[in-house]
Amino acid sequence: MRRVAITGVGAVTPLANDAQSTWQALLEGRSGIDVIKAFDPSPFPVTIAGEVKDLDTAGLVPAKEMRRIDRNVLFALSAAKEALADAGANGYKPERVGVVVGSCIGGFNQLMQQHEVLKERGPDRVSPTFIQNILVDSASGQLAIELGIRGPNYAVVSACATGSHSVGEGAELIRKGHADAVLAGGTEACIHPLILAGFCSMRGLAASNGDPTKASRPFDATRAGFVISEGSAVMMLEELDAAKKRGARIYAEVLSYGASNDAYHMAAPDPGAVGVVEMMRQALERAEVAPEDVDYINAHGTSTPLGDAAETKAIKEVFGEHAYELAVSSTKSEVGHMFGAAGAVEAMVCALAIHHGVIPPTINYRNPDPACDLDYVPNEAREAEVRVALSNAMGLGGHNGCVLLGRVD
């Protein structure tokens, strides 16, 4: 099995439209949550979200294609082009470069727009490019077209674990020799009235409309739900020896990844967190990493009462007493829950924490909860030697995925 390095990062988030600015904002403890601008949210009990702001889409695709392409695809294109430029890798054969970029629901905005066209103007006016641009794999396909990449290409779909599974599966392509480099990540653009209405009906959202920046407060005793968000993160993965040979900057190594299912409920987390425990143990065992060697966990940490307690329980079961020594933070406190992009963003955060020796905080942590009693790096970034980091992700349907990263000396 070949080893896998992360050599380039790219991101579009509610905090900034590139990876390094997003990273800096995370370290500063800034929030990207605000009142929704995409539509009038006043009829809803929740009016806040983490929206991408002022993304410059010029040059991402030909101008005539721009209006046909869904917002989630534009996010992925921007993040992927940034990751590719950051890596500076242009010597690979196109057929040896892969793309694994997933999404929860793909081109939802295009779907709803064309549904309105059908209702108001009839079936003859529905766009002939409609179908190809609503698919979950539209982002991965468009990346191949725009970048001339002809290797393995597909989209992982596993709800909010999508980004983690995409990075893990991308690394596996390299590990098994099916590709020499892979653009891997996730993307999402689903801040829409129907999606908001659905989550409001589920009663899963934080409704702190008075101060949006305080709404997402993972692990805090007053946490009351998550905040919907959008964006993308894509990383350039390369075979480690090849990356070293060309003198690439290496942020971190993908040591392994774990995947499981709760087999419990389509929406609620398993109180026993059995699937989450299994996922983390898989990742550690496959990499032959001892629990006490892990320094940092970027938690799924959505800010829901049940989810945060279950994840904390799982961490304590896997890591034992070491759970109280390692650092755990949730960057969803700053960017909200980006669904299919979340796991990719958080894996990127782990890579940057390893590279820079700084752990981003869990902001809005003020009131300790006896059920959540770990070190959540409250409110301020922390300088620390991070040799091994774990990124956790869990999603509807009981899907679980985690990525284990390590420092390359």
CSV table of C-alpha atoms in Angstrom, one decimal:
chain,number,residue,atom,x,y,z
A,1,MET,CA,0.0,0.0,0.0
A,2,ARG,CA,1.3,3.4,-1.0
A,3,ARG,CA,1.2,6.4,1.4
A,4,VAL,CA,-0.9,9.5,0.8
A,5,ALA,CA,0.1,13.1,1.3
A,6,ILE,CA,-2.1,16.3,1.3
A,7,THR,CA,-0.3,18.8,-0.8
A,8,GLY,CA,-2.9,21.4,-1.6
A,9,VAL,CA,-6.0,22.9,0.0
A,10,GLY,CA,-8.9,24.9,-1.3
A,11,ALA,CA,-12.1,26.1,0.3
A,12,VAL,CA,-15.2,28.3,0.0
A,13,THR,CA,-16.9,28.8,3.3
A,14,PRO,CA,-19.2,31.3,5.1
A,15,LEU,CA,-16.0,32.8,6.6
A,16,ALA,CA,-14.0,33.4,3.4
A,17,ASN,CA,-13.7,32.3,-0.2
A,18,ASP,CA,-10.3,30.6,0.1
A,19,ALA,CA,-8.7,28.1,2.4
A,20,GLN,CA,-6.0,30.3,4.1
A,21,SER,CA,-8.4,33.2,4.8
A,22,THR,CA,-10.9,30.6,6.2
A,23,TRP,CA,-8.2,29.2,8.4
A,24,GLN,CA,-7.2,32.6,9.7
A,25,ALA,CA,-10.8,33.5,10.5
A,26,LEU,CA,-11.2,30.2,12.4
A,27,LEU,CA,-8.1,30.9,14.5
A,28,GLU,CA,-9.5,34.4,15.3
A,29,GLY,CA,-12.8,32.8,16.5
A,30,ARG,CA,-14.9,34.6,14.0
A,31,SER,CA,-18.4,33.4,13.0
A,32,GLY,CA,-19.8,33.2,9.5
A,33,ILE,CA,-23.4,32.9,10.6
A,34,ASP,CA,-25.8,35.7,9.8
A,35,VAL,CA,-29.4,36.4,8.8
A,36,ILE,CA,-30.3,34.7,5.5
A,37,LYS,CA,-29.9,37.0,2.5
A,38,ALA,CA,-30.7,34.6,-0.3
A,39,PHE,CA,-34.5,34.9,0.4
A,40,ASP,CA,-36.8,36.5,2.9
A,41,PRO,CA,-36.6,34.2,5.9
A,42,SER,CA,-39.2,36.2,8.0
A,43,PRO,CA,-42.0,33.6,7.7
A,44,PHE,CA,-39.7,30.9,9.3
A,45,PRO,CA,-39.1,30.3,13.0
A,46,VAL,CA,-35.4,30.2,12.1
A,47,THR,CA,-33.9,33.0,10.0
A,48,ILE,CA,-30.1,32.4,10.1
A,49,ALA,CA,-27.6,30.4,8.1
A,50,GLY,CA,-24.0,30.3,7.1
A,51,GLU,CA,-24.0,31.7,3.5
A,52,VAL,CA,-21.1,32.0,1.2
A,53,LYS,CA,-20.6,35.7,0.5
A,54,ASP,CA,-19.4,37.6,-2.7
A,55,LEU,CA,-17.7,34.6,-4.4
A,56,ASP,CA,-16.0,35.8,-7.6
A,57,THR,CA,-17.1,33.2,-10.2
A,58,ALA,CA,-15.4,34.9,-13.1
A,59,GLY,CA,-13.3,32.4,-15.0
A,60,LEU,CA,-14.6,29.3,-13.3
A,61,VAL,CA,-16.5,28.2,-16.3
A,62,PRO,CA,-17.2,29.8,-19.7
A,63,ALA,CA,-19.7,32.7,-19.4
A,64,LYS,CA,-22.4,31.0,-21.5
A,65,GLU,CA,-22.3,28.0,-19.1
A,66,MET,CA,-22.5,30.1,-15.9
A,67,ARG,CA,-26.3,30.4,-15.5
A,68,ARG,CA,-26.8,26.7,-16.2
A,69,ILE,CA,-24.5,25.5,-13.5
A,70,ASP,CA,-25.7,25.0,-9.9
A,71,ARG,CA,-24.2,26.9,-7.0
A,72,ASN,CA,-22.7,23.8,-5.4
A,73,VAL,CA,-20.7,23.1,-8.6
A,74,LEU,CA,-19.3,26.6,-8.6
A,75,PHE,CA,-18.2,26.2,-5.0
A,76,ALA,CA,-16.4,23.0,-5.9
A,77,LEU,CA,-14.7,24.5,-9.0
A,78,SER,CA,-13.4,27.4,-7.0
A,79,ALA,CA,-12.1,25.2,-4.1
A,80,ALA,CA,-10.6,22.6,-6.5
A,81,LYS,CA,-8.7,25.2,-8.6
A,82,GLU,CA,-7.3,26.7,-5.5
A,83,ALA,CA,-6.2,23.3,-4.2
A,84,LEU,CA,-4.5,22.5,-7.5
A,85,ALA,CA,-2.7,25.8,-7.6
A,86,ASP,CA,-1.7,25.5,-3.9
A,87,ALA,CA,-0.2,22.1,-4.6
A,88,GLY,CA,1.7,23.2,-7.7
A,89,ALA,CA,1.3,19.7,-9.2
A,90,ASN,CA,1.2,19.8,-13.0
A,91,GLY,CA,3.4,16.9,-14.0
A,92,TYR,CA,0.9,14.1,-13.7
A,93,LYS,CA,-0.7,12.3,-16.6
A,94,PRO,CA,-4.4,13.3,-16.8
A,95,GLU,CA,-5.5,9.6,-16.8
A,96,ARG,CA,-3.6,9.1,-13.5
A,97,VAL,CA,-5.4,11.9,-11.7
A,98,GLY,CA,-8.8,11.3,-10.0
A,99,VAL,CA,-11.7,13.3,-8.7
A,100,VAL,CA,-13.8,12.3,-5.7
A,101,VAL,CA,-16.1,15.2,-4.8
A,102,GLY,CA,-19.4,14.4,-3.2
A,103,SER,CA,-22.5,16.3,-2.0
A,104,CYS,CA,-25.6,15.5,0.0
A,105,ILE,CA,-28.2,16.7,-2.5
A,106,GLY,CA,-26.4,18.1,-5.5
A,107,GLY,CA,-28.1,20.7,-7.7
A,108,PHE,CA,-31.1,21.5,-5.5
A,109,ASN,CA,-31.3,25.1,-6.6
A,110,GLN,CA,-31.4,24.2,-10.2
A,111,LEU,CA,-34.0,21.6,-9.5
A,112,MET,CA,-36.3,24.1,-7.8
A,113,GLN,CA,-35.7,26.8,-10.4
A,114,GLN,CA,-36.7,24.4,-13.2
A,115,HIS,CA,-39.7,23.2,-11.2
A,116,GLU,CA,-41.0,26.8,-11.2
A,117,VAL,CA,-40.4,27.0,-15.0
A,118,LEU,CA,-42.5,23.9,-15.5
A,119,LYS,CA,-45.3,25.2,-13.3
A,120,GLU,CA,-45.4,28.7,-14.8
A,121,ARG,CA,-44.3,28.3,-18.4
A,122,GLY,CA,-44.9,24.6,-19.2
A,123,PRO,CA,-42.8,21.5,-20.1
A,124,ASP,CA,-41.5,22.9,-23.3
A,125,ARG,CA,-39.6,25.6,-21.5
A,126,VAL,CA,-37.7,23.4,-19.1
A,127,SER,CA,-34.0,23.7,-19.9
A,128,PRO,CA,-32.3,20.9,-21.9
A,129,THR,CA,-29.3,21.2,-19.6
A,130,PHE,CA,-31.5,20.7,-16.5
A,131,ILE,CA,-30.9,17.0,-15.8
A,132,GLN,CA,-27.1,17.1,-16.2
A,133,ASN,CA,-26.7,20.0,-13.8
A,134,ILE,CA,-28.8,18.6,-10.9
A,135,LEU,CA,-26.9,15.4,-10.4
A,136,VAL,CA,-25.0,14.8,-7.3
A,137,ASP,CA,-21.9,14.0,-9.4
A,138,SER,CA,-22.2,17.2,-11.5
A,139,ALA,CA,-19.4,18.8,-9.5
A,140,SER,CA,-17.0,15.9,-10.1
A,141,GLY,CA,-17.9,15.7,-13.8
A,142,GLN,CA,-17.5,19.5,-14.3
A,143,LEU,CA,-14.1,19.4,-12.5
A,144,ALA,CA,-12.9,16.8,-15.0
A,145,ILE,CA,-14.1,18.9,-17.9
A,146,GLU,CA,-12.7,22.2,-16.7
A,147,LEU,CA,-9.3,20.8,-15.6
A,148,GLY,CA,-8.8,18.0,-18.2
A,149,ILE,CA,-8.7,15.2,-15.6
A,150,ARG,CA,-9.4,11.8,-17.0
A,151,GLY,CA,-8.8,9.4,-14.1
A,152,PRO,CA,-11.3,7.8,-11.7
A,153,ASN,CA,-14.2,10.2,-11.2
A,154,TYR,CA,-17.2,9.8,-8.9
A,155,ALA,CA,-19.3,11.4,-6.1
A,156,VAL,CA,-19.7,9.8,-2.7
A,157,VAL,CA,-23.2,10.3,-1.1
A,158,SER,CA,-23.5,9.6,2.6
A,159,ALA,CA,-25.4,12.6,4.0
A,160,CYS,CA,-23.2,14.7,6.4
A,161,ALA,CA,-20.4,12.1,6.3
A,162,THR,CA,-20.0,12.6,2.5
A,163,GLY,CA,-16.9,14.9,2.8
A,164,SER,CA,-15.1,12.5,5.1
A,165,HIS,CA,-15.9,9.5,2.9
A,166,SER,CA,-14.8,11.4,-0.2
A,167,VAL,CA,-11.4,12.2,1.3
A,168,GLY,CA,-11.0,8.6,2.6
A,169,GLU,CA,-12.0,7.0,-0.8
A,170,GLY,CA,-9.8,9.4,-2.7
A,171,ALA,CA,-6.8,8.4,-0.5
A,172,GLU,CA,-7.7,4.7,-1.2
A,173,LEU,CA,-7.5,5.2,-5.0
A,174,ILE,CA,-3.8,6.3,-4.5
A,175,ARG,CA,-3.1,3.7,-1.8
A,176,LYS,CA,-4.2,0.9,-4.2
A,177,GLY,CA,-2.4,2.3,-7.2
A,178,HIS,CA,-5.5,3.3,-9.2
A,179,ALA,CA,-4.4,6.9,-9.3
A,180,ASP,CA,-1.2,9.0,-8.5
A,181,ALA,CA,-3.1,12.1,-7.4
A,182,VAL,CA,-6.7,12.9,-6.5
A,183,LEU,CA,-8.8,16.0,-5.9
A,184,ALA,CA,-11.0,15.0,-3.0
A,185,GLY,CA,-13.7,16.8,-1.0
A,186,GLY,CA,-17.3,17.8,-0.7
A,187,THR,CA,-19.6,20.6,-1.7
A,188,GLU,CA,-23.1,21.9,-0.8
A,189,ALA,CA,-25.5,24.7,-1.6
A,190,CYS,CA,-28.9,24.0,-0.1
A,191,ILE,CA,-29.9,27.2,1.7
A,192,HIS,CA,-33.3,27.3,0.2
A,193,PRO,CA,-36.8,27.9,1.7
A,194,LEU,CA,-37.8,24.3,1.3
A,195,ILE,CA,-34.7,22.9,3.0
A,196,LEU,CA,-35.1,25.4,5.8
A,197,ALA,CA,-38.8,24.5,6.2
A,198,GLY,CA,-37.9,20.8,6.3
A,199,PHE,CA,-35.3,21.3,9.1
A,200,CYS,CA,-37.6,23.6,11.0
A,201,SER,CA,-40.2,20.8,10.9
A,202,MET,CA,-37.7,18.4,12.2
A,203,ARG,CA,-36.9,20.8,15.1
A,204,GLY,CA,-33.2,20.3,14.7
A,205,LEU,CA,-32.1,23.9,14.1
A,206,ALA,CA,-30.8,26.5,16.5
A,207,ALA,CA,-33.3,29.5,16.6
A,208,SER,CA,-31.0,32.1,18.2
A,209,ASN,CA,-32.1,34.8,15.7
A,210,GLY,CA,-31.3,37.6,18.1
A,211,ASP,CA,-27.5,37.1,17.7
A,212,PRO,CA,-26.8,34.7,14.8
A,213,THR,CA,-23.1,34.5,15.8
A,214,LYS,CA,-24.0,32.8,19.1
A,215,ALA,CA,-26.4,30.3,17.6
A,216,SER,CA,-24.0,27.4,17.1
A,217,ARG,CA,-22.5,26.4,20.4
A,218,PRO,CA,-21.3,22.8,20.4
A,219,PHE,CA,-20.9,20.9,23.7
A,220,ASP,CA,-22.3,23.9,25.6
A,221,ALA,CA,-25.0,23.1,28.1
A,222,THR,CA,-27.4,25.6,26.4
A,223,ARG,CA,-26.9,24.2,22.9
A,224,ALA,CA,-30.2,24.0,21.1
A,225,GLY,CA,-29.5,22.8,17.5
A,226,PHE,CA,-27.3,23.3,14.5
A,227,VAL,CA,-27.1,26.0,11.8
A,228,ILE,CA,-27.5,25.2,8.1
A,229,SER,CA,-24.6,26.3,6.0
A,230,GLU,CA,-23.0,26.0,2.6
A,231,GLY,CA,-19.6,25.8,0.9
A,232,SER,CA,-16.9,23.5,-0.3
A,233,ALA,CA,-13.5,22.1,0.5
A,234,VAL,CA,-11.2,20.2,-1.8
A,235,MET,CA,-7.8,18.8,-1.1
A,236,MET,CA,-5.0,17.7,-3.5
A,237,LEU,CA,-3.9,14.2,-2.5
A,238,GLU,CA,-0.7,12.7,-3.9
A,239,GLU,CA,1.4,9.6,-3.5
A,240,LEU,CA,3.8,10.5,-0.7
A,241,ASP,CA,7.1,9.5,-2.3
A,242,ALA,CA,6.2,11.4,-5.5
A,243,ALA,CA,5.3,14.5,-3.5
A,244,LYS,CA,8.6,14.4,-1.7
A,245,LYS,CA,10.5,13.8,-4.9
A,246,ARG,CA,9.1,16.9,-6.5
A,247,GLY,CA,9.7,19.0,-3.3
A,248,ALA,CA,6.0,19.6,-2.5
A,249,ARG,CA,4.9,21.2,0.7
A,250,ILE,CA,3.1,18.5,2.6
A,251,TYR,CA,0.4,19.6,5.1
A,252,ALA,CA,-0.2,16.1,6.4
A,253,GLU,CA,-0.5,12.4,5.6
A,254,VAL,CA,-3.8,10.6,5.3
A,255,LEU,CA,-3.0,7.7,7.6
A,256,SER,CA,-6.4,5.9,7.2
A,257,TYR,CA,-10.1,6.4,7.4
A,258,GLY,CA,-13.0,4.6,9.1
A,259,ALA,CA,-16.6,4.1,8.0
A,260,SER,CA,-19.7,2.6,9.7
A,261,ASN,CA,-23.4,2.9,10.2
A,262,ASP,CA,-25.4,3.2,13.4
A,263,ALA,CA,-28.2,0.9,12.1
A,264,TYR,CA,-30.4,2.7,14.6
A,265,HIS,CA,-32.5,5.5,13.2
A,266,MET,CA,-32.7,7.7,10.0
A,267,ALA,CA,-32.4,11.0,12.0
A,268,ALA,CA,-31.5,10.4,15.6
A,269,PRO,CA,-28.0,9.4,16.8
A,270,ASP,CA,-27.6,6.1,18.6
A,271,PRO,CA,-27.4,7.0,22.3
A,272,GLY,CA,-24.9,4.2,22.7
A,273,ALA,CA,-22.8,5.7,19.9
A,274,VAL,CA,-21.8,2.1,18.8
A,275,GLY,CA,-21.3,3.0,15.2
A,276,VAL,CA,-19.2,6.1,16.0
A,277,VAL,CA,-17.0,4.0,18.3
A,278,GLU,CA,-16.5,1.4,15.6
A,279,MET,CA,-15.6,4.0,13.0
A,280,MET,CA,-12.9,5.6,15.2
A,281,ARG,CA,-11.5,2.2,16.2
A,282,GLN,CA,-11.3,1.1,12.5
A,283,ALA,CA,-9.3,4.2,11.6
A,284,LEU,CA,-6.8,3.7,14.5
A,285,GLU,CA,-6.4,0.0,13.9
A,286,ARG,CA,-5.9,0.3,10.1
A,287,ALA,CA,-3.2,2.9,10.7
A,288,GLU,CA,-1.7,1.0,13.6
A,289,VAL,CA,-2.0,4.1,15.7
A,290,ALA,CA,-2.5,3.8,19.5
A,291,PRO,CA,-5.3,5.9,21.0
A,292,GLU,CA,-2.8,7.8,23.2
A,293,ASP,CA,-0.9,9.0,20.1
A,294,VAL,CA,-3.9,11.2,18.9
A,295,ASP,CA,-3.5,14.8,19.9
A,296,TYR,CA,-6.5,16.5,18.4
A,297,ILE,CA,-10.1,15.6,17.2
A,298,ASN,CA,-12.1,17.9,15.1
A,299,ALA,CA,-15.5,16.7,16.3
A,300,HIS,CA,-18.7,16.4,14.3
A,301,GLY,CA,-20.0,18.6,17.1
A,302,THR,CA,-23.2,20.0,15.4
A,303,SER,CA,-24.5,21.7,18.6
A,304,THR,CA,-27.5,19.3,19.1
A,305,PRO,CA,-28.2,18.1,22.6
A,306,LEU,CA,-28.2,14.4,21.7
A,307,GLY,CA,-25.5,14.4,19.0
A,308,ASP,CA,-22.8,16.1,21.0
A,309,ALA,CA,-23.4,13.9,24.1
A,310,ALA,CA,-23.3,10.8,22.0
A,311,GLU,CA,-20.0,11.8,20.3
A,312,THR,CA,-18.5,12.7,23.6
A,313,LYS,CA,-19.5,9.2,25.0
A,314,ALA,CA,-17.9,7.6,21.9
A,315,ILE,CA,-14.6,9.5,22.3
A,316,LYS,CA,-14.4,8.4,25.9
A,317,GLU,CA,-15.0,4.8,25.1
A,318,VAL,CA,-12.4,4.7,22.3
A,319,PHE,CA,-9.7,6.8,24.0
A,320,GLY,CA,-10.3,6.0,27.7
A,321,GLU,CA,-8.4,8.3,30.1
A,322,HIS,CA,-6.5,9.8,27.2
A,323,ALA,CA,-9.9,11.4,26.1
A,324,TYR,CA,-9.3,13.9,28.9
A,325,GLU,CA,-5.8,14.8,27.6
A,326,LEU,CA,-6.4,15.3,23.9
A,327,ALA,CA,-8.0,18.5,22.5
A,328,VAL,CA,-11.4,18.4,20.9
A,329,SER,CA,-13.0,21.3,19.0
A,330,SER,CA,-15.9,21.9,16.7
A,331,THR,CA,-15.4,24.4,13.9
A,332,LYS,CA,-19.1,24.2,13.2
A,333,SER,CA,-19.4,26.7,16.0
A,334,GLU,CA,-17.9,29.2,13.5
A,335,VAL,CA,-19.1,28.0,10.0
A,336,GLY,CA,-22.3,26.1,10.8
A,337,HIS,CA,-23.1,22.7,9.4
A,338,MET,CA,-22.1,22.5,5.7
A,339,PHE,CA,-23.6,19.0,5.2
A,340,GLY,CA,-21.9,17.2,2.3
A,341,ALA,CA,-18.9,19.6,2.6
A,342,ALA,CA,-18.6,19.5,6.3
A,343,GLY,CA,-16.3,16.4,6.6
A,344,ALA,CA,-14.0,17.7,3.9
A,345,VAL,CA,-13.7,21.2,5.5
A,346,GLU,CA,-12.9,19.6,8.9
A,347,ALA,CA,-10.4,17.2,7.4
A,348,MET,CA,-8.7,20.2,5.9
A,349,VAL,CA,-8.7,21.9,9.3
A,350,CYS,CA,-7.0,18.9,10.8
A,351,ALA,CA,-4.3,19.0,8.1
A,352,LEU,CA,-3.7,22.7,8.7
A,353,ALA,CA,-3.6,22.2,12.5
A,354,ILE,CA,-0.9,19.6,12.0
A,355,HIS,CA,1.0,21.9,9.6
A,356,HIS,CA,0.8,25.1,11.6
A,357,GLY,CA,0.8,23.7,15.2
A,358,VAL,CA,-2.4,25.5,16.1
A,359,ILE,CA,-5.8,24.2,17.1
A,360,PRO,CA,-8.9,26.3,16.2
A,361,PRO,CA,-11.4,26.9,19.1
A,362,THR,CA,-14.9,25.9,19.8
A,363,ILE,CA,-16.5,29.4,20.1
A,364,ASN,CA,-19.6,30.2,22.1
A,365,TYR,CA,-18.6,27.6,24.8
A,366,ARG,CA,-19.7,29.2,28.1
A,367,ASN,CA,-21.7,26.7,30.1
A,368,PRO,CA,-20.1,23.3,30.8
A,369,ASP,CA,-22.4,20.2,30.4
A,370,PRO,CA,-21.7,17.2,32.7
A,371,ALA,CA,-22.5,15.0,29.7
A,372,CYS,CA,-19.8,16.8,27.6
A,373,ASP,CA,-16.8,17.0,29.9
A,374,LEU,CA,-13.8,17.0,27.6
A,375,ASP,CA,-11.3,19.7,26.6
A,376,TYR,CA,-13.2,21.5,23.8
A,377,VAL,CA,-10.6,24.3,23.3
A,378,PRO,CA,-13.1,26.9,24.4
A,379,ASN,CA,-13.2,30.3,22.6
A,380,GLU,CA,-9.5,30.8,21.8
A,381,ALA,CA,-7.1,29.1,19.4
A,382,ARG,CA,-4.3,27.1,21.1
A,383,GLU,CA,-0.8,26.6,20.0
A,384,ALA,CA,0.0,22.9,20.3
A,385,GLU,CA,2.2,20.2,18.7
A,386,VAL,CA,-0.3,18.1,16.7
A,387,ARG,CA,1.3,14.9,15.4
A,388,VAL,CA,-2.0,13.0,14.8
A,389,ALA,CA,-5.5,14.4,14.3
A,390,LEU,CA,-8.8,12.8,13.7
A,391,SER,CA,-11.8,14.3,11.9
A,392,ASN,CA,-15.2,12.9,12.7
A,393,ALA,CA,-18.4,13.1,10.6
A,394,MET,CA,-21.9,11.6,11.1
A,395,GLY,CA,-25.0,11.9,9.0
A,396,LEU,CA,-28.7,11.2,8.5
A,397,GLY,CA,-29.3,7.5,7.9
A,398,GLY,CA,-26.7,6.6,10.5
A,399,HIS,CA,-23.7,7.2,8.2
A,400,ASN,CA,-20.3,7.7,10.0
A,401,GLY,CA,-16.9,8.5,8.5
A,402,CYS,CA,-13.7,9.7,10.0
A,403,VAL,CA,-10.3,10.6,8.5
A,404,LEU,CA,-7.0,10.0,10.5
A,405,LEU,CA,-4.2,12.4,9.6
A,406,GLY,CA,-0.6,12.5,10.7
A,407,ARG,CA,2.5,14.7,10.5
A,408,VAL,CA,5.2,13.9,8.0
A,409,ASP,CA,8.6,14.6,9.5
